[in-house]
Amino acid sequence: MKLQLLGVNHKTAPVEVRERLAVPEWRLEEATRKLLQHPGVVECVVFSTCNRVEFAVASDTGADLHGFIRDYLLTDVSTLREHLYEHNGDDVVRHVFRVAASLDSMIVGEPQILGQVKQSYAIGKAIGSVHANLDALLSRAFSVAKRVRTETAIGSSVVSVASVAVELARKIFGNLQGRSVYVVGAGKMSELAARHLRSHGAGTIFVSNRTHESALKMAERVGGTAIHFDQLYRTADQADIVITSTGAPHAIFRREHGEMFMHRRKNRPMFFIDIAVPRDVDARMSQVEGIFVYDIDDLQQVVEANVSDRGREAERAEKLVEEEVARFKRRMQSLDAVPTIVALQQRLEQIRQSEVDRLRGRLGKLSPEQESAIENLTRSIVNKILHVPITTLKGFSGSDQLASTAELLRSIFGIENDASQWNGASGVTNEEASKRLHQRQEQSLAIHSDENEVAEPKPGSRH
Amino acid sequence: MSLFWLRIAVSLYGLSMLYALVALLRRREILSRTTLPIAGVAVTLHFVALVEAFRAGGMAGNPLHQSESLLAFLMMLLFIGVFYLYRTTSPGIVVLPIAFLLSLSAALAQGAPPVISPLLRSGWIYTHIILILIGYSALFFSFIASVLYLLHERSLKRKDLNGIAGKLPALETIDNIGYRLLLIGFPFMTIGLIAGSVIAQMQYGASYFQDPKIILSLLMWGVYTVMLYTRWNSGWRGRRAALLSAFAFAAALSVWAANYFSGVHRFVSR
């Protein structure tokens, strides 16, 4: 079974290209179905977010994914070629792990991507395009993402200035529930920050601006109260958080104001977010006990610290992903021995049965004792013969030698090379196959004819 | 038997203290996952130890060490209570070592000769001791909170968010914990002191008032009252509150130490 992935992301393609390829959420299911019908595709899944569009498939002999893009999206692939990346085999495993763990995201560590991958997985499960191989791959990817999240600090910091402001406010006030916010200067960025605070529970919002008109407009937009600018010093102490971004050439909040506010507030802390340049809050303000002032550079610094922190943590995460890729590969390979072992057992059992039948024809009627003696004898010969090859195969699990050894054994015993190596075509999962194998070895029972379907392709699957 | 349980509890306190110190050095919060269950078991065993000691003869065994053990127990109770209310284990960094040392001292030194004092047979004295110790624990806890508040405030002012500020609960939460504990501790401390005075008055007459421990106690109570008043009236917190509670704490410590100088509290029969 072959794994392939074709796609574009924010690193390889500008937004104009990505939007041409993008599959909107409501068409995700349809796209997955179409891909499943594409020649050669046995299993498939489609990821589509604002930063990436990817098609991952499992096939027996490889599928023409470029052809699929051309057919499905009716897009000239030649102009896209430079933006597309294609992965095969282990690289697909690595890539999917990295995507799910948000290591391939524009903002490394952002948590939405995992939800989006899970959604694609759910669609694939629902329409049956994700079973054995991709199921194993994606389920593993989810636990890798979880490991990365819990074992590294990659998702623990936030990045944008507005969210840093919220983070800081939380460090001071804990719960933002019912905290009041004062927006001084009706700018875009302060409005964004105010909205962000509100969405995290902040209560009353006051807006004040030199031209009262703009204050009124913004107050209406954010659901706050406009206050005349000349009332500023008389009312500012009512706010726990002050976001200021006026175009004033000099500071409008000075130390003496701060002291006055603190007196009126009975020393309850106050948080100034100063995003104006030049600054609205005098530098000496932060000497007042209980007042915390963060200007745009401070916020930016926190953002950057978070980002570089992420870089370091991302390295750890990458290592973890490599580990997981190797583990996944080993697991797949070790399970890979199972079909060969099953085929070997079937082959010898077939020979044994036919020889016993022939013998029975010559000997005529046998007593039950004789019957069981013959049965036991032949069975134990078969088991003895098989013992070494099976142990050898199992011993090679996880190593590169497995494939060649399996190949050799198949040719020695004259077993046809069917496509069920990675079992995708057989309709029996690796787990089932190995369970059956286990049962067989344990009970040493004859293989019933109905179990021959293990090696036979299911009628519904494509080749 | 009491000593046996106490010693197990002490070892568990030590263990959870180690976890707390490790958690302080590391990024992830393993404190609540590992420390709390251990501390919970330790507190339960400690309770068993206290009950057994009490049934075996009250505090007559060794009043000083018994009260150390009781104080450690009360602090741990507050620690667990604060965790359930505020979901923070940060005070554990200080509380766990203190509880460990106090109960260790109690566990190691219990062989001291019993003191026979008619005082220790009256119920009043236990009321006095328990109330005062609850007051102490609350006061001390509130002191820890104000130190943590100071540390957090400093790192916020320095804009250093990955240091201690990243690990502590929000500033207002710490403040809230400290204030609440002050409020809870005050009535206990007051009634405890009154109970003590009543006992001393009955036992020793008016001269008890000159005892150094009692004078210090009153001083401590005075600081406590001032602290509550400034907090309530003008919202003192941060540096000023920390200073006041450091002062109250120092007074409390010397009150504790005064056991060694106080005639009244040595329980020597005269």
PDB file of C-alpha atoms in Angstrom, chain A residues 258-450:
ATOM      1  CA  GLY A 258      -2.540  57.915  38.388  1.00  0.00           C
ATOM      2  CA  GLU A 259      -2.215  58.777  42.059  1.00  0.00           C
ATOM      3  CA  MET A 260      -5.601  60.426  41.972  1.00  0.00           C
ATOM      4  CA  PHE A 261      -7.165  57.389  40.310  1.00  0.00           C
ATOM      5  CA  MET A 262      -5.631  55.016  42.806  1.00  0.00           C
ATOM      6  CA  HIS A 263      -6.891  57.084  45.682  1.00  0.00           C
ATOM      7  CA  ARG A 264     -10.406  57.071  44.301  1.00  0.00           C
ATOM      8  CA  ARG A 265     -10.209  53.372  43.497  1.00  0.00           C
ATOM      9  CA  LYS A 266      -9.066  52.496  47.018  1.00  0.00           C
ATOM     10  CA  ASN A 267      -5.876  51.110  45.495  1.00  0.00           C
ATOM     11  CA  ARG A 268      -7.550  48.521  43.324  1.00  0.00           C
ATOM     12  CA  PRO A 269      -5.094  47.859  40.464  1.00  0.00           C
ATOM     13  CA  MET A 270      -5.473  49.527  37.113  1.00  0.00           C
ATOM     14  CA  PHE A 271      -4.076  48.418  33.776  1.00  0.00           C
ATOM     15  CA  PHE A 272      -3.100  50.873  31.035  1.00  0.00           C
ATOM     16  CA  ILE A 273      -2.644  49.575  27.527  1.00  0.00           C
ATOM     17  CA  ASP A 274      -0.984  52.375  25.617  1.00  0.00           C
ATOM     18  CA  ILE A 275      -0.934  51.705  21.903  1.00  0.00           C
ATOM     19  CA  ALA A 276      -0.392  55.320  20.877  1.00  0.00           C
ATOM     20  CA  VAL A 277       2.813  56.597  19.311  1.00  0.00           C
ATOM     21  CA  PRO A 278       3.895  59.029  20.757  1.00  0.00           C
ATOM     22  CA  ARG A 279       2.762  57.514  24.008  1.00  0.00           C
ATOM     23  CA  ASP A 280      -0.327  58.699  25.857  1.00  0.00           C
ATOM     24  CA  VAL A 281       0.816  57.510  29.271  1.00  0.00           C
ATOM     25  CA  ASP A 282       3.785  59.127  30.943  1.00  0.00           C
ATOM     26  CA  ALA A 283       6.624  56.732  31.720  1.00  0.00           C
ATOM     27  CA  ARG A 284       6.584  57.798  35.385  1.00  0.00           C
ATOM     28  CA  MET A 285       3.041  56.554  35.691  1.00  0.00           C
ATOM     29  CA  SER A 286       4.224  53.002  36.263  1.00  0.00           C
ATOM     30  CA  GLN A 287       5.967  54.097  39.465  1.00  0.00           C
ATOM     31  CA  VAL A 288       2.549  54.395  41.057  1.00  0.00           C
ATOM     32  CA  GLU A 289       1.832  51.310  43.073  1.00  0.00           C
ATOM     33  CA  GLY A 290      -0.999  49.282  41.627  1.00  0.00           C
ATOM     34  CA  ILE A 291      -0.793  50.781  38.161  1.00  0.00           C
ATOM     35  CA  PHE A 292       0.523  48.680  35.319  1.00  0.00           C
ATOM     36  CA  VAL A 293       1.426  50.318  32.048  1.00  0.00           C
ATOM     37  CA  TYR A 294       2.224  48.418  28.889  1.00  0.00           C
ATOM     38  CA  ASP A 295       2.994  50.391  25.767  1.00  0.00           C
ATOM     39  CA  ILE A 296       3.011  49.129  22.207  1.00  0.00           C
ATOM     40  CA  ASP A 297       6.656  48.091  22.394  1.00  0.00           C
ATOM     41  CA  ASP A 298       6.080  46.134  25.578  1.00  0.00           C
ATOM     42  CA  LEU A 299       3.174  44.323  23.986  1.00  0.00           C
ATOM     43  CA  GLN A 300       5.227  43.682  20.889  1.00  0.00           C
ATOM     44  CA  GLN A 301       8.028  42.331  23.035  1.00  0.00           C
ATOM     45  CA  VAL A 302       5.717  39.916  24.754  1.00  0.00           C
ATOM     46  CA  VAL A 303       4.490  38.822  21.348  1.00  0.00           C
ATOM     47  CA  GLU A 304       8.035  38.263  20.159  1.00  0.00           C
ATOM     48  CA  ALA A 305       9.062  36.485  23.319  1.00  0.00           C
ATOM     49  CA  ASN A 306       6.134  34.177  22.799  1.00  0.00           C
ATOM     50  CA  VAL A 307       7.122  33.598  19.198  1.00  0.00           C
ATOM     51  CA  SER A 308      10.769  32.797  19.942  1.00  0.00           C
ATOM     52  CA  ASP A 309       9.655  30.615  22.804  1.00  0.00           C
ATOM     53  CA  ARG A 310       7.604  28.784  20.272  1.00  0.00           C
ATOM     54  CA  GLY A 311      10.597  28.359  18.016  1.00  0.00           C
ATOM     55  CA  ARG A 312      12.488  26.591  20.768  1.00  0.00           C
ATOM     56  CA  GLU A 313       9.539  24.472  21.706  1.00  0.00           C
ATOM     57  CA  ALA A 314       8.885  23.750  18.048  1.00  0.00           C
ATOM     58  CA  GLU A 315      12.319  22.162  17.792  1.00  0.00           C
ATOM     59  CA  ARG A 316      11.457  19.832  20.630  1.00  0.00           C
ATOM     60  CA  ALA A 317       8.152  19.124  18.955  1.00  0.00           C
ATOM     61  CA  GLU A 318       9.880  18.283  15.671  1.00  0.00           C
ATOM     62  CA  LYS A 319      12.055  15.750  17.443  1.00  0.00           C
ATOM     63  CA  LEU A 320       9.009  14.224  18.985  1.00  0.00           C
ATOM     64  CA  VAL A 321       7.359  13.981  15.564  1.00  0.00           C
ATOM     65  CA  GLU A 322      10.431  12.221  14.130  1.00  0.00           C
ATOM     66  CA  GLU A 323      10.243   9.704  16.941  1.00  0.00           C
ATOM     67  CA  GLU A 324       6.596   9.110  16.209  1.00  0.00           C
ATOM     68  CA  VAL A 325       7.189   8.719  12.471  1.00  0.00           C
ATOM     69  CA  ALA A 326       9.779   6.038  13.142  1.00  0.00           C
ATOM     70  CA  ARG A 327       7.430   4.339  15.562  1.00  0.00           C
ATOM     71  CA  PHE A 328       4.561   4.417  13.131  1.00  0.00           C
ATOM     72  CA  LYS A 329       6.751   3.014  10.376  1.00  0.00           C
ATOM     73  CA  ARG A 330       7.888   0.167  12.597  1.00  0.00           C
ATOM     74  CA  ARG A 331       4.350  -0.592  13.536  1.00  0.00           C
ATOM     75  CA  MET A 332       3.173  -0.674   9.949  1.00  0.00           C
ATOM     76  CA  GLN A 333       6.063  -2.864   8.918  1.00  0.00           C
ATOM     77  CA  SER A 334       5.631  -5.261  11.767  1.00  0.00           C
ATOM     78  CA  LEU A 335       1.992  -5.673  10.916  1.00  0.00           C
ATOM     79  CA  ASP A 336       3.079  -6.157   7.365  1.00  0.00           C
ATOM     80  CA  ALA A 337       4.433  -9.602   8.193  1.00  0.00           C
ATOM     81  CA  VAL A 338       0.975 -10.821   9.066  1.00  0.00           C
ATOM     82  CA  PRO A 339      -0.467 -11.286   5.552  1.00  0.00           C
ATOM     83  CA  THR A 340       2.579 -13.267   4.497  1.00  0.00           C
ATOM     84  CA  ILE A 341       2.333 -15.512   7.535  1.00  0.00           C
ATOM     85  CA  VAL A 342      -1.348 -16.076   6.922  1.00  0.00           C
ATOM     86  CA  ALA A 343      -0.707 -16.847   3.266  1.00  0.00           C
ATOM     87  CA  LEU A 344       2.036 -19.326   4.184  1.00  0.00           C
ATOM     88  CA  GLN A 345      -0.235 -21.122   6.592  1.00  0.00           C
ATOM     89  CA  GLN A 346      -3.015 -21.261   4.062  1.00  0.00           C
ATOM     90  CA  ARG A 347      -0.727 -22.568   1.397  1.00  0.00           C
ATOM     91  CA  LEU A 348       0.612 -25.432   3.517  1.00  0.00           C
ATOM     92  CA  GLU A 349      -2.787 -26.241   4.903  1.00  0.00           C
ATOM     93  CA  GLN A 350      -4.073 -26.496   1.359  1.00  0.00           C
ATOM     94  CA  ILE A 351      -1.289 -28.950   0.472  1.00  0.00           C
ATOM     95  CA  ARG A 352      -1.862 -30.956   3.607  1.00  0.00           C
ATOM     96  CA  GLN A 353      -5.598 -31.207   3.006  1.00  0.00           C
ATOM     97  CA  SER A 354      -5.223 -32.354  -0.554  1.00  0.00           C
ATOM     98  CA  GLU A 355      -2.582 -34.939   0.368  1.00  0.00           C
ATOM     99  CA  VAL A 356      -4.730 -36.270   3.218  1.00  0.00           C
ATOM    100  CA  ASP A 357      -7.696 -36.513   0.855  1.00  0.00           C
ATOM    101  CA  ARG A 358      -5.617 -38.409  -1.675  1.00  0.00           C
ATOM    102  CA  LEU A 359      -4.380 -40.820   0.956  1.00  0.00           C
ATOM    103  CA  ARG A 360      -7.900 -41.370   2.228  1.00  0.00           C
ATOM    104  CA  GLY A 361      -9.003 -42.411  -1.268  1.00  0.00           C
ATOM    105  CA  ARG A 362      -6.321 -45.056  -1.379  1.00  0.00           C
ATOM    106  CA  LEU A 363      -6.739 -46.417   2.124  1.00  0.00           C
ATOM    107  CA  GLY A 364     -10.504 -46.673   2.139  1.00  0.00           C
ATOM    108  CA  LYS A 365     -12.476 -46.537   5.359  1.00  0.00           C
ATOM    109  CA  LEU A 366     -10.459 -45.622   8.430  1.00  0.00           C
ATOM    110  CA  SER A 367     -11.327 -45.913  12.085  1.00  0.00           C
ATOM    111  CA  PRO A 368     -11.761 -42.607  13.977  1.00  0.00           C
ATOM    112  CA  GLU A 369      -8.503 -43.295  15.792  1.00  0.00           C
ATOM    113  CA  GLN A 370      -6.620 -43.742  12.532  1.00  0.00           C
ATOM    114  CA  GLU A 371      -8.327 -40.668  11.109  1.00  0.00           C
ATOM    115  CA  SER A 372      -7.195 -38.518  14.000  1.00  0.00           C
ATOM    116  CA  ALA A 373      -3.697 -40.006  13.995  1.00  0.00           C
ATOM    117  CA  ILE A 374      -3.247 -38.992  10.353  1.00  0.00           C
ATOM    118  CA  GLU A 375      -4.723 -35.589  11.035  1.00  0.00           C
ATOM    119  CA  ASN A 376      -2.403 -35.020  13.984  1.00  0.00           C
ATOM    120  CA  LEU A 377       0.678 -36.291  12.216  1.00  0.00           C
ATOM    121  CA  THR A 378       0.261 -34.152   9.115  1.00  0.00           C
ATOM    122  CA  ARG A 379      -0.673 -31.128  11.111  1.00  0.00           C
ATOM    123  CA  SER A 380       2.345 -31.379  13.311  1.00  0.00           C
ATOM    124  CA  ILE A 381       4.609 -31.784  10.255  1.00  0.00           C
ATOM    125  CA  VAL A 382       3.129 -28.633   8.733  1.00  0.00           C
ATOM    126  CA  ASN A 383       3.521 -26.728  11.978  1.00  0.00           C
ATOM    127  CA  LYS A 384       7.109 -27.854  12.360  1.00  0.00           C
ATOM    128  CA  ILE A 385       7.954 -26.781   8.819  1.00  0.00           C
ATOM    129  CA  LEU A 386       6.280 -23.428   9.280  1.00  0.00           C
ATOM    130  CA  HIS A 387       7.781 -22.728  12.641  1.00  0.00           C
ATOM    131  CA  VAL A 388      11.123 -21.376  11.494  1.00  0.00           C
ATOM    132  CA  PRO A 389       9.886 -19.240   8.584  1.00  0.00           C
ATOM    133  CA  ILE A 390       7.217 -17.636  10.796  1.00  0.00           C
ATOM    134  CA  THR A 391       9.611 -16.893  13.629  1.00  0.00           C
ATOM    135  CA  THR A 392      12.041 -15.470  11.111  1.00  0.00           C
ATOM    136  CA  LEU A 393       9.376 -13.221   9.613  1.00  0.00           C
ATOM    137  CA  LYS A 394       8.297 -12.039  13.013  1.00  0.00           C
ATOM    138  CA  GLY A 395      11.903 -11.474  13.980  1.00  0.00           C
ATOM    139  CA  PHE A 396      12.350  -9.194  11.008  1.00  0.00           C
ATOM    140  CA  SER A 397       9.343  -7.109  12.016  1.00  0.00           C
ATOM    141  CA  GLY A 398      10.319  -3.499  12.068  1.00  0.00           C
ATOM    142  CA  SER A 399      13.479  -3.989  10.015  1.00  0.00           C
ATOM    143  CA  ASP A 400      14.069  -3.336   6.352  1.00  0.00           C
ATOM    144  CA  GLN A 401      14.758  -6.989   5.758  1.00  0.00           C
ATOM    145  CA  LEU A 402      11.143  -7.926   6.243  1.00  0.00           C
ATOM    146  CA  ALA A 403      10.007  -7.079   2.726  1.00  0.00           C
ATOM    147  CA  SER A 404      12.716  -9.067   0.962  1.00  0.00           C
ATOM    148  CA  THR A 405      12.346 -12.038   3.278  1.00  0.00           C
ATOM    149  CA  ALA A 406       8.607 -12.078   2.802  1.00  0.00           C
ATOM    150  CA  GLU A 407       9.120 -11.870  -0.931  1.00  0.00           C
ATOM    151  CA  LEU A 408      11.568 -14.767  -0.861  1.00  0.00           C
ATOM    152  CA  LEU A 409       9.293 -16.946   1.230  1.00  0.00           C
ATOM    153  CA  ARG A 410       6.384 -16.230  -1.053  1.00  0.00           C
ATOM    154  CA  SER A 411       8.314 -17.253  -4.114  1.00  0.00           C
ATOM    155  CA  ILE A 412       9.726 -20.393  -2.442  1.00  0.00           C
ATOM    156  CA  PHE A 413       6.307 -21.559  -1.403  1.00  0.00           C
ATOM    157  CA  GLY A 414       4.738 -20.475  -4.632  1.00  0.00           C
ATOM    158  CA  ILE A 415       2.385 -17.946  -3.116  1.00  0.00           C
ATOM    159  CA  GLU A 416       1.055 -15.435  -5.554  1.00  0.00           C
ATOM    160  CA  ASN A 417       1.933 -11.882  -4.710  1.00  0.00           C
ATOM    161  CA  ASP A 418      -1.448 -10.443  -4.063  1.00  0.00           C
ATOM    162  CA  ALA A 419      -2.089  -6.851  -3.201  1.00  0.00           C
ATOM    163  CA  SER A 420      -3.120  -7.372   0.347  1.00  0.00           C
ATOM    164  CA  GLN A 421       0.246  -6.540   1.794  1.00  0.00           C
ATOM    165  CA  TRP A 422      -0.997  -3.488   3.522  1.00  0.00           C
ATOM    166  CA  ASN A 423      -4.371  -5.160   3.665  1.00  0.00           C
ATOM    167  CA  GLY A 424      -6.180  -2.148   2.319  1.00  0.00           C
ATOM    168  CA  ALA A 425      -7.740  -4.233  -0.402  1.00  0.00           C
ATOM    169  CA  SER A 426      -8.647  -7.235   1.650  1.00  0.00           C
ATOM    170  CA  GLY A 427     -11.320  -5.692   3.771  1.00  0.00           C
ATOM    171  CA  VAL A 428      -9.663  -7.190   6.824  1.00  0.00           C
ATOM    172  CA  THR A 429      -7.737  -4.875   9.067  1.00  0.00           C
ATOM    173  CA  ASN A 430      -4.313  -5.721  10.328  1.00  0.00           C
ATOM    174  CA  GLU A 431      -5.697  -6.091  13.798  1.00  0.00           C
ATOM    175  CA  GLU A 432      -8.252  -8.631  12.642  1.00  0.00           C
ATOM    176  CA  ALA A 433      -5.717 -10.551  10.609  1.00  0.00           C
ATOM    177  CA  SER A 434      -3.286 -10.783  13.462  1.00  0.00           C
ATOM    178  CA  LYS A 435      -6.055 -11.755  15.821  1.00  0.00           C
ATOM    179  CA  ARG A 436      -7.011 -14.576  13.543  1.00  0.00           C
ATOM    180  CA  LEU A 437      -3.429 -15.599  13.191  1.00  0.00           C
ATOM    181  CA  HIS A 438      -3.117 -15.700  16.917  1.00  0.00           C
ATOM    182  CA  GLN A 439      -6.207 -17.803  17.308  1.00  0.00           C
ATOM    183  CA  ARG A 440      -4.942 -20.224  14.743  1.00  0.00           C
ATOM    184  CA  GLN A 441      -1.621 -20.663  16.365  1.00  0.00           C
ATOM    185  CA  GLU A 442      -3.143 -21.052  19.734  1.00  0.00           C
ATOM    186  CA  GLN A 443      -5.719 -23.634  18.884  1.00  0.00           C
ATOM    187  CA  SER A 444      -3.810 -25.222  16.048  1.00  0.00           C
ATOM    188  CA  LEU A 445      -7.080 -25.790  14.288  1.00  0.00           C
ATOM    189  CA  ALA A 446      -7.714 -26.395  10.665  1.00  0.00           C
ATOM    190  CA  ILE A 447      -8.339 -23.328   8.566  1.00  0.00           C
ATOM    191  CA  HIS A 448     -11.913 -23.263   7.550  1.00  0.00           C
ATOM    192  CA  SER A 449     -12.732 -22.444   4.030  1.00  0.00           C
ATOM    193  CA  ASP A 450     -14.588 -19.284   4.998  1.00  0.00           C
TER     194      ASP A 450
END
